[in-house]
Tab-separated table of C-alpha atoms in Angstrom:
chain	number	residue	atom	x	y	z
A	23	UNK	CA	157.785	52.958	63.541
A	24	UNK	CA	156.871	54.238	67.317
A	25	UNK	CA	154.512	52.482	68.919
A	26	UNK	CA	152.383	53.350	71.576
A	27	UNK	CA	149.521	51.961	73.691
A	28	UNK	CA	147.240	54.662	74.916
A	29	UNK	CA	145.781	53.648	78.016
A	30	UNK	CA	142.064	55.107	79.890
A	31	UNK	CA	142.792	54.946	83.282
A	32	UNK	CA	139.647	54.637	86.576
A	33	UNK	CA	137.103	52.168	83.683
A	34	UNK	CA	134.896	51.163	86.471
A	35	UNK	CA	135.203	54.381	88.655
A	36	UNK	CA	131.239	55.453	87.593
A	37	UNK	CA	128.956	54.766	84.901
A	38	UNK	CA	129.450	58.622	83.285
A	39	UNK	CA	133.559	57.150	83.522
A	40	UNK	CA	132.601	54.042	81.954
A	41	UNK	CA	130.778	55.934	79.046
A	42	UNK	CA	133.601	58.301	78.582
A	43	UNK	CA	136.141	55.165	78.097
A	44	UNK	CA	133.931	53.164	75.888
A	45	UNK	CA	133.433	56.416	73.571
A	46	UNK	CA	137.156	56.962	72.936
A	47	UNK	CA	137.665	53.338	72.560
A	48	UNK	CA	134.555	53.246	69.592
A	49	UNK	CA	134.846	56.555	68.332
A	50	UNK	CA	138.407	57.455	69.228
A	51	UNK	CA	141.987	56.005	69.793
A	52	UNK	CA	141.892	54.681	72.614
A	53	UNK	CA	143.405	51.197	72.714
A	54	UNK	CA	143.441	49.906	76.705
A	55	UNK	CA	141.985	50.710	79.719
A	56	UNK	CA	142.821	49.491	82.991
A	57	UNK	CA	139.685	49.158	85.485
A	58	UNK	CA	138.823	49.673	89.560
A	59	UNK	CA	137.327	46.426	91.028
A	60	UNK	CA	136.475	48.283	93.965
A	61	UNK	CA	134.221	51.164	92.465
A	62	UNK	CA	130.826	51.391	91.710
A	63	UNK	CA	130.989	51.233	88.245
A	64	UNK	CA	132.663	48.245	88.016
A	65	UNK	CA	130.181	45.311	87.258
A	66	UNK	CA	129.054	47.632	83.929
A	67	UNK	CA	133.010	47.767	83.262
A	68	UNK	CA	133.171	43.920	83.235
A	69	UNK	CA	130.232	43.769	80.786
A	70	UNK	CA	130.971	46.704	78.516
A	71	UNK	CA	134.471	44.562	78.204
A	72	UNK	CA	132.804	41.511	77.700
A	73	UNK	CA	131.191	43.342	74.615
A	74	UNK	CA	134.348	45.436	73.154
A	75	UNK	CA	136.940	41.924	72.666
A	76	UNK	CA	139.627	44.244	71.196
A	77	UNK	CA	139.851	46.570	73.717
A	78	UNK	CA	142.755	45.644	76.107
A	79	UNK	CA	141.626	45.758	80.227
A	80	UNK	CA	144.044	45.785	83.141
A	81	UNK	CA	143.485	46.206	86.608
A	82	UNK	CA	143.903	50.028	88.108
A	83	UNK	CA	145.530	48.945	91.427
A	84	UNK	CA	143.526	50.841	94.320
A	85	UNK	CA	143.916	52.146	97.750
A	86	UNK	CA	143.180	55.721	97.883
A	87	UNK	CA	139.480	56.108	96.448
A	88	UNK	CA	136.360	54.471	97.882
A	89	UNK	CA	136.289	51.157	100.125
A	90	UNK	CA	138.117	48.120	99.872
A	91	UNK	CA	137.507	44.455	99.036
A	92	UNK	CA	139.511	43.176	102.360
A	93	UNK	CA	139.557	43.572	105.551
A	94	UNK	CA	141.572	46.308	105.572
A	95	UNK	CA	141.668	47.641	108.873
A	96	UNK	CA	144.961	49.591	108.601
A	97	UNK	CA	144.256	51.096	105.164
A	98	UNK	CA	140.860	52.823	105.734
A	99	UNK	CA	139.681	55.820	107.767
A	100	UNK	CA	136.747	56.141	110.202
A	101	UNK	CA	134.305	55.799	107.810
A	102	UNK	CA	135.785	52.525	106.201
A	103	UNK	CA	137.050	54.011	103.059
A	104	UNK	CA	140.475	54.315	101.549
A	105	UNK	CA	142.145	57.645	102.828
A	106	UNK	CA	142.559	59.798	99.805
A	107	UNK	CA	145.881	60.559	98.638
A	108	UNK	CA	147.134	63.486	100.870
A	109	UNK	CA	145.843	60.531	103.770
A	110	UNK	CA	147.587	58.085	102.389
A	111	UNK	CA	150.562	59.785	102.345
A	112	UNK	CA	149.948	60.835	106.128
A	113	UNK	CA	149.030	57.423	107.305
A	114	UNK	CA	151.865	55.297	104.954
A	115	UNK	CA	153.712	54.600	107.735
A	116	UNK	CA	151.186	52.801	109.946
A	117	UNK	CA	149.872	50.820	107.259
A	118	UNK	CA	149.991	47.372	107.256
A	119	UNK	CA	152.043	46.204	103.889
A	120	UNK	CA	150.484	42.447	104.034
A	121	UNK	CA	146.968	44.351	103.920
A	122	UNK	CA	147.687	46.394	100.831
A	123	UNK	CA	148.967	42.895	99.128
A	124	UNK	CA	146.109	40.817	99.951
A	125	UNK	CA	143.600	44.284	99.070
A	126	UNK	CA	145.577	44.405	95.499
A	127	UNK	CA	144.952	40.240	94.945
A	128	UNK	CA	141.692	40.509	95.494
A	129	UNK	CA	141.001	43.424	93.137
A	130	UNK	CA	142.760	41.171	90.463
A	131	UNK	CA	141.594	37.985	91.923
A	132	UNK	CA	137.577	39.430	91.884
A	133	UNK	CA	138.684	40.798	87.969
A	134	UNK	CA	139.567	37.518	86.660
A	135	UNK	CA	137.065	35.557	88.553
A	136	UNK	CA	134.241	37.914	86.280
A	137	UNK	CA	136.346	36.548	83.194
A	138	UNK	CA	138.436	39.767	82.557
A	139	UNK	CA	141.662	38.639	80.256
A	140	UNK	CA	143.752	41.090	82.635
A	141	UNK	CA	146.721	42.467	79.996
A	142	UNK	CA	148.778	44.488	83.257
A	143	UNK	CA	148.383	46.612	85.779
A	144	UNK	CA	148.848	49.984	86.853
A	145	UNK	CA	147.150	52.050	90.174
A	146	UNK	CA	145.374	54.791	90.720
A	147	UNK	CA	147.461	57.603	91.683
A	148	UNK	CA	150.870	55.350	90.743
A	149	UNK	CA	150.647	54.551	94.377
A	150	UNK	CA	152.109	51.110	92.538
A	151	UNK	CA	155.467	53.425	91.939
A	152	UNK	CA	155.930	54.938	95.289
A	153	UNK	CA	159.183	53.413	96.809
A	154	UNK	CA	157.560	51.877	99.736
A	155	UNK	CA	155.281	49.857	97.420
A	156	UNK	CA	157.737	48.592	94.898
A	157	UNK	CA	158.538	45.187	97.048
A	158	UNK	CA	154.234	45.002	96.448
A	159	UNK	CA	154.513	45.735	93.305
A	160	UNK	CA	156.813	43.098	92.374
A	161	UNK	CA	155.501	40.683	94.055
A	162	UNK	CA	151.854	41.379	92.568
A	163	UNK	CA	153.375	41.724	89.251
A	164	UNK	CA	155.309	38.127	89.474
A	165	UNK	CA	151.946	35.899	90.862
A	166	UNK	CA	149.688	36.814	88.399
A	167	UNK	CA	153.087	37.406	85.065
A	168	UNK	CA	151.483	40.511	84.018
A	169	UNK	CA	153.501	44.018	82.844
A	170	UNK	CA	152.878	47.226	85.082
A	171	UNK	CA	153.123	50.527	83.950
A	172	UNK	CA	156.500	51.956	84.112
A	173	UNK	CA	155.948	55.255	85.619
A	174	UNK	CA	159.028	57.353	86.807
A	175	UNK	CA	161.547	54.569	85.875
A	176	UNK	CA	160.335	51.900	88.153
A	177	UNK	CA	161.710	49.253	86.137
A	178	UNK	CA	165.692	50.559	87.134
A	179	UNK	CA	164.214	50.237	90.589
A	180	UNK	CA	162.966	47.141	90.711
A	181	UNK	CA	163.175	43.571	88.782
A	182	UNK	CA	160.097	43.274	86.790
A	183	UNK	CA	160.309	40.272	84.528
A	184	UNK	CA	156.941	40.491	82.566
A	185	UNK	CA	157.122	43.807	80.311
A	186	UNK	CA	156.755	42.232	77.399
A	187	UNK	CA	158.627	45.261	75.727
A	188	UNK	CA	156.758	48.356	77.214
A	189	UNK	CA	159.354	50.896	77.923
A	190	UNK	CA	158.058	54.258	78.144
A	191	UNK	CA	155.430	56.301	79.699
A	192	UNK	CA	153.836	59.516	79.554
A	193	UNK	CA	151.234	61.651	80.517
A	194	UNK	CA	149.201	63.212	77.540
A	195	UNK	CA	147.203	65.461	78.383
A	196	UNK	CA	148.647	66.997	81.382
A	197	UNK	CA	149.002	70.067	79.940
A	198	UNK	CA	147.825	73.759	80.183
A	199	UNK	CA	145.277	74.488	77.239
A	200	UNK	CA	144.351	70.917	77.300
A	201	UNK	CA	143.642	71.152	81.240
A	202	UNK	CA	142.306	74.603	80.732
A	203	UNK	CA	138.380	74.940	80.835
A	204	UNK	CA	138.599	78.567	79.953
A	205	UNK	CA	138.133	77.699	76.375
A	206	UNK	CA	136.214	74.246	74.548
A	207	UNK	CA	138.666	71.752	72.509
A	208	UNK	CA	137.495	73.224	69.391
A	209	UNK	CA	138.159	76.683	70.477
A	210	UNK	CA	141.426	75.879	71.256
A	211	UNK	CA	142.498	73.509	68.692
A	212	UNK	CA	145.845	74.677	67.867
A	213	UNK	CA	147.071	75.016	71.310
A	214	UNK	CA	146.368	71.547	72.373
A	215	UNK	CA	147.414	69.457	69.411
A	216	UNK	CA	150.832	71.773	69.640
A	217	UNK	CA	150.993	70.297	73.356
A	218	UNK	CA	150.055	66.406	72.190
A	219	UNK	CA	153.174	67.328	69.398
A	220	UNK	CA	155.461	68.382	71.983
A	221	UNK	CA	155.063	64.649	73.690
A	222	UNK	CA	154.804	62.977	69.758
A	223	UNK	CA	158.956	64.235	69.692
A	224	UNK	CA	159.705	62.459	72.781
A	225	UNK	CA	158.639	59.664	71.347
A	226	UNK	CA	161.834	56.985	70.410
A	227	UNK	CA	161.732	54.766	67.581
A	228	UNK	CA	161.268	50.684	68.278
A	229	UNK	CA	160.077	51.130	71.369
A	230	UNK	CA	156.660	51.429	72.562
A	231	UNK	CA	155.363	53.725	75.233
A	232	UNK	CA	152.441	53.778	77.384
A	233	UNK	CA	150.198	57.126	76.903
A	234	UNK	CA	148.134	57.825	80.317
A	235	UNK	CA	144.568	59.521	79.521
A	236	UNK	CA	141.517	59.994	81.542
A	237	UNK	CA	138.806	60.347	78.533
A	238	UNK	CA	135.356	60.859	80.937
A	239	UNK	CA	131.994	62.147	81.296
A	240	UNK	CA	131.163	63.355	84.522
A	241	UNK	CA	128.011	61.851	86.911
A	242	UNK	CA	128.461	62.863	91.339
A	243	UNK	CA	130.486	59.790	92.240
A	244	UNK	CA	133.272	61.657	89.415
A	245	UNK	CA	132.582	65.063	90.256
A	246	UNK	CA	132.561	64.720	94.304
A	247	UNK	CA	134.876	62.415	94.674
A	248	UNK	CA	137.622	63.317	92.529
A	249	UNK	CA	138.846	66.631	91.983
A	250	UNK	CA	140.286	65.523	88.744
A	251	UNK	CA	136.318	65.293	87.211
A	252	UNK	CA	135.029	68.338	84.530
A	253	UNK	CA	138.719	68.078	82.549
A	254	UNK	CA	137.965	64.894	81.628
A	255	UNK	CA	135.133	65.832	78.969
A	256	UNK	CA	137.923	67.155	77.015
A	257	UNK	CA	139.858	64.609	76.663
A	258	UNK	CA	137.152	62.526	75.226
A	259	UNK	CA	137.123	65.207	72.637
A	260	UNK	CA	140.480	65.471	71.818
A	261	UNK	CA	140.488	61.782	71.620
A	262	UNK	CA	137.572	61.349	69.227
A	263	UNK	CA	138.952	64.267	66.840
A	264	UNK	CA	139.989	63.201	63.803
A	265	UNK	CA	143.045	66.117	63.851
A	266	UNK	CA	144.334	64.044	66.952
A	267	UNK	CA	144.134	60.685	64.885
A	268	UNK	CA	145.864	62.184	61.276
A	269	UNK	CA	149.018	63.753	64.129
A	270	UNK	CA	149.528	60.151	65.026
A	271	UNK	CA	149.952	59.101	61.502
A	272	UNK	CA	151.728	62.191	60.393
A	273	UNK	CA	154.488	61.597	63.399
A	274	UNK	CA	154.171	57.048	62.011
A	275	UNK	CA	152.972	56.395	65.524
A	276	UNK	CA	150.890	53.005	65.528
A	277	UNK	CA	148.624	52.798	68.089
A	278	UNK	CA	148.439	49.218	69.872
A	279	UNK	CA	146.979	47.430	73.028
A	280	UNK	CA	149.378	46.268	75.607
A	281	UNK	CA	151.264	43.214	74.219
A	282	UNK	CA	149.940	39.771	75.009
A	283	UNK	CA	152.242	36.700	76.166
């Protein structure tokens, strides 16, 4: 049997986000989310989790999208907020690393303080996964003994000792019809379940693998402050179709929250 755990990433970014998640979680197959203490939609998050018991929450590690929880001074622009990624990546070197540590605690600190049973963490962007973070990412990972995703191999980079048997990790619906806005989901059927198959066969037996999706609806905060934003409506589609659910049981794929402790 392949297992997977297929994961909504940014609950918490907005309350159109938070409606998307909680739809493919009800109606769909979503089975964990991982949520952004920072972002306005957060405190609904907490509660709509509160409400929906079965539906794993981790915390989306951020420091690229709105402001942060610390004093930060290093990690923000003029205006106070995170750069984006493309500052980031400009700005990584004069950034403080003890600031992005004690911004990521508090995000997790602030999570389970609301009573959020945290199940791992992951980051927006997979800033978590870039090389200079990985020391963080360690370190965050062994204080509070939760898994983080394992993106582009960082587990042969780094010693993480709470996995709890999550070994792969993909990207679902990064593909071109399902991306493509040219056409609705049910115009297009064919194409994008013939993509999802094409990342069903990569899946190995006895092992389970992360699935990355971004099921949203779209309110401003989504649409002007990411440019990842109108996509998203499909995915909550595709998600909620019952063709997506009968290709995970024709391929024996069980679909699980992350593993507990």
């Amino acid at each position: 049997m392949k297992q997977v755990v297929i994961n909504a990433d940014d609950f918490g970014y907005s309350l159109a986000v938070n409606r998307g998640v909680i739809k493919a979680y009800k109606d769909g197959m979503v089975s964990s989310t991982t949520l952004m203490a920072n972002m306005p939609g957060c405190i609904e998050a907490i509660k709509l989790a509160n409400e929906n018991k079965d539906l794993g929450v981790g915390c989306h590690l951020n420091i690229t999208t709105g402001k942060p929880m610390t004093d930060a001074k290093t990690l923000v622009d003029e205006n106070g907020e995170f750069y984006h990624l493309a500052g980031y990546k400009e700005h990584r070197n004069e950034m403080d690393p003890k600031e992005i540590y004690h911004e990521w605690c508090a995000q997790v600190d602030f999570l389970l303080s609301k009573g959020v049973k945290l199940t791992h963490l992951d980051s927006h962007h997979h800033v978590h996964s870039f090389s200079e973070n990985l020391t963080l990412t360690q370190r965050i990972s062994d204080k509070y003994q939760l898994p983080v995703r394992n993106c582009y191999g960082i587990e042969n980079q780094v010693k993480l000792s709470y996995q709890r048997g999550i070994v792969g990790f993909d990207d679902l619906m990064n593909y071109a019809h399902i991306r493509s806005l040219d056409k609705s989901y049910h115009a297009d059927q064919e194409q994008c379940l013939t993509e999802i198959q094409a990342v069903l066969d990569r899946l190995q037996d006895n092992q389970i693998t992360e699935f990355m999706v971004h099921p949203a609806f779209v309110d401003e905060t989504l649409y002007f402050n990411s440019s990842f934003n109108v996509p998203r409506i499909k995915e909550v589609t595709i998600l909620c179709d019952s063709a997506f659910k009968k290709k995970l049981q024709e391929n024996q794929v069980e679909v699980i929250p992350y593993p507990k402790s």
